[in-house]
Short mmCIF file of N, CA and C in Angstrom, two decimals:
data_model
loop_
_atom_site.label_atom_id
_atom_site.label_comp_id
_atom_site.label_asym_id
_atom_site.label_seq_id
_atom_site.Cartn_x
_atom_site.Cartn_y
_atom_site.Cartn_z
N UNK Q 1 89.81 87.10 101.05
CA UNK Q 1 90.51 87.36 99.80
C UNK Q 1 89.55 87.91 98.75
N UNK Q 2 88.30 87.00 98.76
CA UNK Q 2 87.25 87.68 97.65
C UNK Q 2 87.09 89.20 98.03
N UNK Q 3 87.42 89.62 99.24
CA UNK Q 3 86.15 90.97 99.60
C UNK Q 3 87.66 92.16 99.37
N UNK Q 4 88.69 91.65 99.30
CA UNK Q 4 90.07 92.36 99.35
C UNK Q 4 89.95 92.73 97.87
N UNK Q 5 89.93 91.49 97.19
CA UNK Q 5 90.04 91.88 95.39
C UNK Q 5 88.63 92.34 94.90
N UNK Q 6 87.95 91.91 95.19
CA UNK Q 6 86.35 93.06 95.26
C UNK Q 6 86.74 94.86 95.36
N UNK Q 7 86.98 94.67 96.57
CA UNK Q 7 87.51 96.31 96.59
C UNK Q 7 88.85 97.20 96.20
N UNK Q 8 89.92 95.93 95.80
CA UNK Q 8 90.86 96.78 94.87
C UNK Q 8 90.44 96.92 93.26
N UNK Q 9 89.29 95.77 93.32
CA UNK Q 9 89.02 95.85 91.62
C UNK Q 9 88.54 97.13 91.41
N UNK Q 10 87.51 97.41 92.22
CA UNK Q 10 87.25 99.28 91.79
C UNK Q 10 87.79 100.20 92.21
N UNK Q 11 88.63 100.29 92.99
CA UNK Q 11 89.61 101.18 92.97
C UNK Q 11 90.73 100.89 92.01
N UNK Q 12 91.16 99.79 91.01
CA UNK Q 12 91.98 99.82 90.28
C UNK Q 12 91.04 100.30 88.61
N UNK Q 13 89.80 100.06 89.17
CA UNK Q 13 88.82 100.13 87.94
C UNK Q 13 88.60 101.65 87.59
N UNK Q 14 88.70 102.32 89.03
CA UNK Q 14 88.34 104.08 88.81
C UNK Q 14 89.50 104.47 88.65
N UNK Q 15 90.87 103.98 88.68
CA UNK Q 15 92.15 105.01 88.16
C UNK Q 15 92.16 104.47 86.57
N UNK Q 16 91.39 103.39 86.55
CA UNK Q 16 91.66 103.12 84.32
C UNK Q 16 90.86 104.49 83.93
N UNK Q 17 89.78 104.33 84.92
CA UNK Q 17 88.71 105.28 84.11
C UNK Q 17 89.09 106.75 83.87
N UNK Q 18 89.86 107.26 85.19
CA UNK Q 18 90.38 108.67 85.10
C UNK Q 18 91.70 108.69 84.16
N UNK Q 19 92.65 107.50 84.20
CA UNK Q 19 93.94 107.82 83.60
C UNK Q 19 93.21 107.44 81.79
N UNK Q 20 92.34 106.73 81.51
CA UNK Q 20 91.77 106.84 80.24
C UNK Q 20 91.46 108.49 80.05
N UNK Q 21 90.44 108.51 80.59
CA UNK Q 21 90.14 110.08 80.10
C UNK Q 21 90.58 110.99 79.92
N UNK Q 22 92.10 111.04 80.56
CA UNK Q 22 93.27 112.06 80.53
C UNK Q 22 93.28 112.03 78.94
N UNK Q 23 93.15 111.04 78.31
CA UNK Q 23 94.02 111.01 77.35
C UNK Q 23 92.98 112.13 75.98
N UNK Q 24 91.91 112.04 76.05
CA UNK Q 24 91.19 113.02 75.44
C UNK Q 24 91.64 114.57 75.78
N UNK Q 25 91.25 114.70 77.25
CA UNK Q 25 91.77 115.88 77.66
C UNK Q 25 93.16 116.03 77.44
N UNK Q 26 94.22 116.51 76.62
CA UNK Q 26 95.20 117.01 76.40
C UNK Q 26 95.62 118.12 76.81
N UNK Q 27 96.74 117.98 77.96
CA UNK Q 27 97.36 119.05 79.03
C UNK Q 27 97.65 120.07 78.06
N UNK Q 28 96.95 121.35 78.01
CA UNK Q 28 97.35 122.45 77.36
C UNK Q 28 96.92 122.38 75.87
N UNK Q 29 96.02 121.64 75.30
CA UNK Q 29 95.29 121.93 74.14
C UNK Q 29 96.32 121.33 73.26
N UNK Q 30 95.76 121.45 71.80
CA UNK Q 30 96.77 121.19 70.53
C UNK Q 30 97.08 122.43 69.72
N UNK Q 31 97.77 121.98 69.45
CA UNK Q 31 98.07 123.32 68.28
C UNK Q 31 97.12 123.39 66.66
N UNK Q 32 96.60 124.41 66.37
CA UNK Q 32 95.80 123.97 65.15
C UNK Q 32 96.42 123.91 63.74
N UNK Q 33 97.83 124.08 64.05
CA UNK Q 33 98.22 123.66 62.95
C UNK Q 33 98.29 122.57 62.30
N UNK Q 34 99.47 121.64 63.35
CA UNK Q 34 99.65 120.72 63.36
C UNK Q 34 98.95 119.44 63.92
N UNK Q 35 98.47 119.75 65.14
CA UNK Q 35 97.38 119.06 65.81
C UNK Q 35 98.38 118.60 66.92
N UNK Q 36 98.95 118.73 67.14
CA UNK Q 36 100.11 118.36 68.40
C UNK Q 36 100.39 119.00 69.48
N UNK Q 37 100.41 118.20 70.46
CA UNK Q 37 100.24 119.13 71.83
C UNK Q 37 101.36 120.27 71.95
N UNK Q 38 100.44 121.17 72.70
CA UNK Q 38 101.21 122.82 72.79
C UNK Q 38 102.87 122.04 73.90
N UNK Q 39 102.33 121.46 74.87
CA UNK Q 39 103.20 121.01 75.53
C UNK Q 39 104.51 119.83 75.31
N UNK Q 40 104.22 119.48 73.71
CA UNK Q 40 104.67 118.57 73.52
C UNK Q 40 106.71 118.44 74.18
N UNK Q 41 107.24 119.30 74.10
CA UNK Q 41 108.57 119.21 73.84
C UNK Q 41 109.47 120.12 75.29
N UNK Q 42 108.30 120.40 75.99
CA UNK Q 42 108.11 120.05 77.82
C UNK Q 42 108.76 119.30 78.34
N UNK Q 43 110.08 119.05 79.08
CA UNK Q 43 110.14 117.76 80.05
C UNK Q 43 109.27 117.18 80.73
N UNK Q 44 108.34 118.28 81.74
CA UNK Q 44 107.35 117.82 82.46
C UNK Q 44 106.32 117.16 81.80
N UNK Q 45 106.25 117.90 80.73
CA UNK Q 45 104.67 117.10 79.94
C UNK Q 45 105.33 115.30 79.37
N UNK Q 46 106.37 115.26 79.37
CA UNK Q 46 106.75 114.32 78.72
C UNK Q 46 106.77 113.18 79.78
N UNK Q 47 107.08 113.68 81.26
CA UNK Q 47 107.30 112.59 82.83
C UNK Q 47 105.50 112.75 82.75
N UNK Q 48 104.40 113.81 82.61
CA UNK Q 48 103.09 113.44 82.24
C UNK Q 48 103.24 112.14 82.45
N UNK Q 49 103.02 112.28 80.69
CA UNK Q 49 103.23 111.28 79.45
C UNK Q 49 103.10 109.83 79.75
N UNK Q 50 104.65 109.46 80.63
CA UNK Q 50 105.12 108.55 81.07
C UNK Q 50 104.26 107.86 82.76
N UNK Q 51 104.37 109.24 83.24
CA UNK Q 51 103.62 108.54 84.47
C UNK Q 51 102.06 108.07 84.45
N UNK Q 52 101.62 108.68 83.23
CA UNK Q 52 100.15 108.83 82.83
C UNK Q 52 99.21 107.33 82.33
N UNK Q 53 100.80 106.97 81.64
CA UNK Q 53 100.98 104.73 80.39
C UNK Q 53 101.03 104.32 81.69
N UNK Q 54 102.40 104.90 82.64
CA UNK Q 54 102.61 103.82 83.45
C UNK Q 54 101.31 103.17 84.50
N UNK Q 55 100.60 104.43 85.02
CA UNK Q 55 99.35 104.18 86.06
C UNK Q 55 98.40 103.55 85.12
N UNK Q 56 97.99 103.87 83.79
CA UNK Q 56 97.22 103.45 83.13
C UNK Q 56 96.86 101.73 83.39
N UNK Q 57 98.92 101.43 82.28
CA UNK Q 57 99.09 100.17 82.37
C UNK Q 57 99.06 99.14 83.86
N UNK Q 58 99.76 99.07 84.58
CA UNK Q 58 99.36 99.19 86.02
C UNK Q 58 98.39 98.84 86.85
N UNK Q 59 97.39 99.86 86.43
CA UNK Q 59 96.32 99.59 86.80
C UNK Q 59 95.23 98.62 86.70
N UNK Q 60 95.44 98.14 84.79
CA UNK Q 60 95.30 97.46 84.27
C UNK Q 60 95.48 95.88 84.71
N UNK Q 61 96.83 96.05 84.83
CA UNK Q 61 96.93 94.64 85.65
C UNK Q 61 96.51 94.35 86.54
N UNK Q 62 97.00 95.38 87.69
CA UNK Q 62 96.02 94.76 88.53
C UNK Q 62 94.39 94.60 88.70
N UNK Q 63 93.51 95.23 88.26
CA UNK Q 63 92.40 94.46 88.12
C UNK Q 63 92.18 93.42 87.05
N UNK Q 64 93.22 92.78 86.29
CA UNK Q 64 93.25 92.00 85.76
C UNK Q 64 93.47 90.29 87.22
N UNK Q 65 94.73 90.75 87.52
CA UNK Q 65 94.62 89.81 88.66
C UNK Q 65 93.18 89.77 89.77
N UNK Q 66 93.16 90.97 90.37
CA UNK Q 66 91.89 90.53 90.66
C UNK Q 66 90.75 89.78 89.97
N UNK Q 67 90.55 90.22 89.19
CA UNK Q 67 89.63 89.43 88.54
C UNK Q 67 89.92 88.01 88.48
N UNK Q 68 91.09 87.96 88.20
CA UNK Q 68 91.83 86.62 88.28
C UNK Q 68 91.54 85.56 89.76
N UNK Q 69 91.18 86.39 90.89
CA UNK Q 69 91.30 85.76 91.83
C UNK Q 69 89.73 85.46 92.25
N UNK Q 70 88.76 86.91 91.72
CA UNK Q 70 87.00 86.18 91.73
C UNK Q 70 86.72 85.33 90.86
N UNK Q 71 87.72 85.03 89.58
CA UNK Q 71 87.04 84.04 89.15
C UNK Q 71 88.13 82.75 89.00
N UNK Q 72 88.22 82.60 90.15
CA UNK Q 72 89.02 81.30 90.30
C UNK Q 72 88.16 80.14 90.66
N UNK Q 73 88.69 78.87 90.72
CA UNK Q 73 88.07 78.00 90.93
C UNK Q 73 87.79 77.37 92.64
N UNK Q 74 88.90 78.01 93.27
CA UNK Q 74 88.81 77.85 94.48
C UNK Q 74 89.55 76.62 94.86
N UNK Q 75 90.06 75.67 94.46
CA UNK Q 75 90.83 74.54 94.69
C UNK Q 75 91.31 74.85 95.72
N UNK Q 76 91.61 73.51 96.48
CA UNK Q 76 92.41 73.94 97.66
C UNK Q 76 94.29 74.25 97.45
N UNK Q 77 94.58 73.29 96.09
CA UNK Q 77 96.15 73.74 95.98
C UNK Q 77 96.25 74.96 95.47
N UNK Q 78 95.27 75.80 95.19
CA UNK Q 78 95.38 76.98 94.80
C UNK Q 78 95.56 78.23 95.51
N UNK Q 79 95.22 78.02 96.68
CA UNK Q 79 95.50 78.76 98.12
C UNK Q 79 96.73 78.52 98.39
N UNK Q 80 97.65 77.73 98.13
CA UNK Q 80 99.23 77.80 98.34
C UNK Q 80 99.90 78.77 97.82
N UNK Q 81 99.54 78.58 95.69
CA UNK Q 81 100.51 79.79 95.55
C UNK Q 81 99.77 80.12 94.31
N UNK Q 82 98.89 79.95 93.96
CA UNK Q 82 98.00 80.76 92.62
C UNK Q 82 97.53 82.05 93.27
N UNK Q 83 96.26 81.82 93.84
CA UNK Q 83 95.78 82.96 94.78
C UNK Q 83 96.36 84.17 95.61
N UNK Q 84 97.77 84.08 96.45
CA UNK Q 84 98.16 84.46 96.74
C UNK Q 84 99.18 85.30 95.73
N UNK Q 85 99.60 84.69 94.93
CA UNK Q 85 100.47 84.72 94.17
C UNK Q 85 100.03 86.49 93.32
N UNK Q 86 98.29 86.08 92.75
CA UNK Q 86 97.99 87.01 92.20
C UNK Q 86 97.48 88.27 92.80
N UNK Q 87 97.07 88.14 93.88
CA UNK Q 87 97.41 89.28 95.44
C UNK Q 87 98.23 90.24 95.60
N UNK Q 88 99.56 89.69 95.27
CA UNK Q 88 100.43 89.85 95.67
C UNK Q 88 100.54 91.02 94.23
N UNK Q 89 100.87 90.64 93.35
CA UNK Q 89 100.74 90.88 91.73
C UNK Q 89 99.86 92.36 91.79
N UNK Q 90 99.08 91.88 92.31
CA UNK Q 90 97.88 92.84 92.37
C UNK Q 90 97.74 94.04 93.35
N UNK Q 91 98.46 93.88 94.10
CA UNK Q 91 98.61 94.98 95.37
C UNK Q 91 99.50 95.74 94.94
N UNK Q 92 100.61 95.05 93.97
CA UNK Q 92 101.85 95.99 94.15
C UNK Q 92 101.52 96.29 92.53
N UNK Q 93 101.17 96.01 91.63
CA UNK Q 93 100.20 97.01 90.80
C UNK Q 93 99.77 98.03 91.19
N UNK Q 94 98.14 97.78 92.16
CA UNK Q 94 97.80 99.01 92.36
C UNK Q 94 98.67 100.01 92.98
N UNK Q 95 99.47 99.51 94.01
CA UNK Q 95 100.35 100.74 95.02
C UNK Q 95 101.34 101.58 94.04
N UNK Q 96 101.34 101.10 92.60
CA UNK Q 96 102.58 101.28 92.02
C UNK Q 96 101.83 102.66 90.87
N UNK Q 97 100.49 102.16 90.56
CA UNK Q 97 99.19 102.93 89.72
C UNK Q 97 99.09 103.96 90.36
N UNK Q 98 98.59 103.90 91.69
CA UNK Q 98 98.19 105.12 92.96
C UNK Q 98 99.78 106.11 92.71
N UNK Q 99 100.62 105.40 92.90
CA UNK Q 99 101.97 106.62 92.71
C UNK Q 99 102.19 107.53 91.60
N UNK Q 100 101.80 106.63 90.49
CA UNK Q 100 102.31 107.48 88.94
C UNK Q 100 101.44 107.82 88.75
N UNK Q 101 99.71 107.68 89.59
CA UNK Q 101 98.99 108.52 89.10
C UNK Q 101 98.78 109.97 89.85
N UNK Q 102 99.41 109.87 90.65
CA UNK Q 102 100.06 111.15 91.64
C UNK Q 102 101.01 111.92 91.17
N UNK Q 103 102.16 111.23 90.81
CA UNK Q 103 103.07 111.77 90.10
C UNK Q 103 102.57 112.29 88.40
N UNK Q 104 101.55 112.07 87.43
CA UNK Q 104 101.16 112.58 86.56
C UNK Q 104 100.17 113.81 87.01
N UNK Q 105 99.57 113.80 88.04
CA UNK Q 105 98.73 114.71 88.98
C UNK Q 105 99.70 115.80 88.80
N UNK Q 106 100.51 115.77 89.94
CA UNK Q 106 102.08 116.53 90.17
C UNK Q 106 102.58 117.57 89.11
N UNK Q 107 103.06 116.99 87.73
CA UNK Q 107 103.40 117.41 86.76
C UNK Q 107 102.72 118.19 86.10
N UNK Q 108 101.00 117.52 85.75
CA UNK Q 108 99.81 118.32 85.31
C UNK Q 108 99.88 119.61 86.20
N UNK Q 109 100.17 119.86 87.56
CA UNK Q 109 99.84 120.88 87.84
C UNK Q 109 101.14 121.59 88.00
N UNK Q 110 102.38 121.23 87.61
CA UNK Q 110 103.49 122.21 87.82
C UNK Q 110 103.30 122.70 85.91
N UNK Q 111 103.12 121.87 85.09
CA UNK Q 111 102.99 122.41 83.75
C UNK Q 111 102.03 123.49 83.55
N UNK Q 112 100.53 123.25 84.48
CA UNK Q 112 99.31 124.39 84.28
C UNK Q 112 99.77 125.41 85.06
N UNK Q 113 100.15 125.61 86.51
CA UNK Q 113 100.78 126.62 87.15
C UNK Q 113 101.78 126.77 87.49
N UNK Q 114 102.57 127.04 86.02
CA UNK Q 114 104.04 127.33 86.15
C UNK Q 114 104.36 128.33 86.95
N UNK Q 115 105.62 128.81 87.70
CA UNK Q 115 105.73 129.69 88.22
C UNK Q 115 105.12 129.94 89.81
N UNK Q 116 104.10 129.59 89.61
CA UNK Q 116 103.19 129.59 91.48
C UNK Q 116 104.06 128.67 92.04
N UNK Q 117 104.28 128.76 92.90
CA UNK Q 117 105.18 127.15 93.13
C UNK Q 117 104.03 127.61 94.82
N UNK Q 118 103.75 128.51 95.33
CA UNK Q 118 103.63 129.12 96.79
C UNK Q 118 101.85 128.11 96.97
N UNK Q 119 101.48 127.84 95.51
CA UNK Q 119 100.08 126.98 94.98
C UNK Q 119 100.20 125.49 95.21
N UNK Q 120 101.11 125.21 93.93
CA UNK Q 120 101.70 123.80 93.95
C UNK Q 120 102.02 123.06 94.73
N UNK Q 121 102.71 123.50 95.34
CA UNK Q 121 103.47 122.73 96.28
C UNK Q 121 103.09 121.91 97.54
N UNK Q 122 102.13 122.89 98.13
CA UNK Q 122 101.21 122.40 99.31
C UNK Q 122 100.21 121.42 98.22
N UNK Q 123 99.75 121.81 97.45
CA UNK Q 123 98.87 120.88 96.62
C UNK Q 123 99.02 119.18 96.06
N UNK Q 124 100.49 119.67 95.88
CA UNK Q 124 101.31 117.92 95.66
C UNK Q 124 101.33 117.92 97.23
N UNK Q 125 102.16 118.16 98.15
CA UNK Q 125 101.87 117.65 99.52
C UNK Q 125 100.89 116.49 99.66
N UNK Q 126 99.79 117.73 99.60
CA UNK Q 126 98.60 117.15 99.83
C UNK Q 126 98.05 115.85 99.16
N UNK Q 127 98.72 115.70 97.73
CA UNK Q 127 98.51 114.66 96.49
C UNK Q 127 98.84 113.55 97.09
N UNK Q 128 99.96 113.74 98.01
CA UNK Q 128 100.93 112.24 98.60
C UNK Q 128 99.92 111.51 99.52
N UNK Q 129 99.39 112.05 100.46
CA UNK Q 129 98.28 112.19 101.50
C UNK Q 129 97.52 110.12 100.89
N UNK Q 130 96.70 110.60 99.87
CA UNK Q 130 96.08 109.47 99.41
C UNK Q 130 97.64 107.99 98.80
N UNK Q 131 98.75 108.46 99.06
CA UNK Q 131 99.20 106.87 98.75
C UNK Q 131 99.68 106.99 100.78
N UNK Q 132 100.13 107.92 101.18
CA UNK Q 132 100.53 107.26 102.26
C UNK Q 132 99.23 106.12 103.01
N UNK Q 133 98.16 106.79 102.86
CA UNK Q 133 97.19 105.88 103.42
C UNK Q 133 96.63 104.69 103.10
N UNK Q 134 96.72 104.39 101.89
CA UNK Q 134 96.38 103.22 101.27
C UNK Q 134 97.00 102.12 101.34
N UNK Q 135 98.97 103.20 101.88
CA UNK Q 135 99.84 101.99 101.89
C UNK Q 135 100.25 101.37 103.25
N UNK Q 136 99.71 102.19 104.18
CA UNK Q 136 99.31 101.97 106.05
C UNK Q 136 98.35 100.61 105.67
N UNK Q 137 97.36 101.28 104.95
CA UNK Q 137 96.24 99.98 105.14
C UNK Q 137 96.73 98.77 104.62
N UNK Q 138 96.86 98.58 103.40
CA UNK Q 138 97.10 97.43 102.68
C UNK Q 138 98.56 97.02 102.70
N UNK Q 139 99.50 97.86 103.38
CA UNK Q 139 100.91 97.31 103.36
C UNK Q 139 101.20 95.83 104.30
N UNK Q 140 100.18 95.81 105.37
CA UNK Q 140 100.72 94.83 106.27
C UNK Q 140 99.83 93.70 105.35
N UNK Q 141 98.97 93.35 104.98
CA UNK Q 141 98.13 92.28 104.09
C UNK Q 141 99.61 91.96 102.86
N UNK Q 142 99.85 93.03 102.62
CA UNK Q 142 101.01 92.55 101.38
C UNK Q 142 102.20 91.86 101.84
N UNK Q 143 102.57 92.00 102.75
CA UNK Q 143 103.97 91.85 103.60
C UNK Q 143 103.69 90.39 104.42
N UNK Q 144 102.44 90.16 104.35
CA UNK Q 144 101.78 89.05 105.45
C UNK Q 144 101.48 87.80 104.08
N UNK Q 145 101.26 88.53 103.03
CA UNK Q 145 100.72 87.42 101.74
C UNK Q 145 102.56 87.00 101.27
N UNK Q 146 103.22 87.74 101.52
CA UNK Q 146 104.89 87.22 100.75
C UNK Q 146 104.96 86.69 101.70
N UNK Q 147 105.26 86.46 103.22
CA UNK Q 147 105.73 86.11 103.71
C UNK Q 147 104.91 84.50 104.21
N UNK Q 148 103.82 84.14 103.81
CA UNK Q 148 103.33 83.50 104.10
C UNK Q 148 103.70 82.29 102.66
N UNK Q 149 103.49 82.84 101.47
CA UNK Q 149 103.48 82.57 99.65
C UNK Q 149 105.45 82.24 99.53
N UNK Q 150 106.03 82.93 100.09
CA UNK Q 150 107.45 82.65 99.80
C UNK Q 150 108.06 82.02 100.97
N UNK Q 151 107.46 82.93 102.29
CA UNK Q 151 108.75 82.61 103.54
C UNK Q 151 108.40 80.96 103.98
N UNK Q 152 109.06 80.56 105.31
CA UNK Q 152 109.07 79.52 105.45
C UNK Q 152 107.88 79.12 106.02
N UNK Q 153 107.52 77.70 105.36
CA UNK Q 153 105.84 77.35 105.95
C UNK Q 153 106.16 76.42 106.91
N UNK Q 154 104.95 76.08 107.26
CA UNK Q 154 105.05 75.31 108.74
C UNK Q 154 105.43 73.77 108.37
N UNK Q 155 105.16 73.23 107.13
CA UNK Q 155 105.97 71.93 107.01
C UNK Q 155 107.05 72.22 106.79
N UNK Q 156 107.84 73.20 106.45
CA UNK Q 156 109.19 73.29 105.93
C UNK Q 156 110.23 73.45 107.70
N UNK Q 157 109.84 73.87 108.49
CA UNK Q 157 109.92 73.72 109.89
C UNK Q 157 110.97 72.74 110.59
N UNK Q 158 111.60 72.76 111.08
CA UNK Q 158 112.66 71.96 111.59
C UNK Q 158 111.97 71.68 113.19
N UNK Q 159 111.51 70.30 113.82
CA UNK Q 159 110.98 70.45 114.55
C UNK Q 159 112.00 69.30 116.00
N UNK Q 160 111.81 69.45 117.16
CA UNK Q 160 112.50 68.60 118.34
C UNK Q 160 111.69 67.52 117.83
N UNK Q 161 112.63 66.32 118.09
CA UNK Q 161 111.80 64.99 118.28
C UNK Q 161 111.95 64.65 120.12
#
């Protein structure tokens, strides 16, 4: 469990860092009049926008839970449903960060190369590439932590006498 939230913490730690920095870089500059993005009034720039908070926030949490889980105390009733609990919290954070930060990817590049679509398109393809794999790996650990944290445990068991 330590070496699981060890390694989602920096991978949830390097999408704060990139979806932070977006936010300086402003898709398509400002306007010098006003100071407001050229793109502002965009649908796409606006699903940006949205997918941009959402991975941010997201992300956030979940290395919040992780963290939550290296610095636990380790108790043994805590392996029932604290630990797991925040795993769980924490996986489907990140899997949820990895998407909208794909999907803000996506948008960034249908807003910069409008019109190419013959560019784009294989390019988002390709964007999906990194959640299908992450979610091969870590899907069965997630599916194995609910089912272990919610489904039926072995005292709950109906047994022959």
């Amino acid at each position: 469990m330590k070496g699981t939230a060890t390694s989602c913490t920096v991978v949830g730690t390097l999408i704060i860092t990139i979806m932070f920095a977006a936010v300086f870089t402003i898709l398509g500059g400002k306007r010098k009049d006003t100071g407001l993005p050229i793109f502002m009034h965009d649908k796409l720039f606006q699903l940006f926008i949205v997918a941009y908070s959402l991975s941010l926030f997201s992300s956030s949490t979940s290395v919040l839970m992780f963290l939550g889980i290296l610095t636990s105390r380790y108790a043994e009733e805590d392996f029932l449903i604290s630990l797991p609990k925040k795993m769980i919290i924490g996986l489907f954070a990140l899997f949820f960060s990895i998407a909208t930060m794909i999907i803000a990817f996506s948008t960034a590049l249908l807003l910069v190369l409008s019109g190419k679509y013959w560019i784009v398109v294989p390019i988002i393809g390709l964007a999906g590439v990194p959640i299908i794999v992450f979610v091969l790996m870590q899907f069965r650990l997630l599916i194995d932590m609910l089912g272990s944290t919610y489904g039926s445990s072995i005292f709950d068991r109906k047994m022959k006498l």
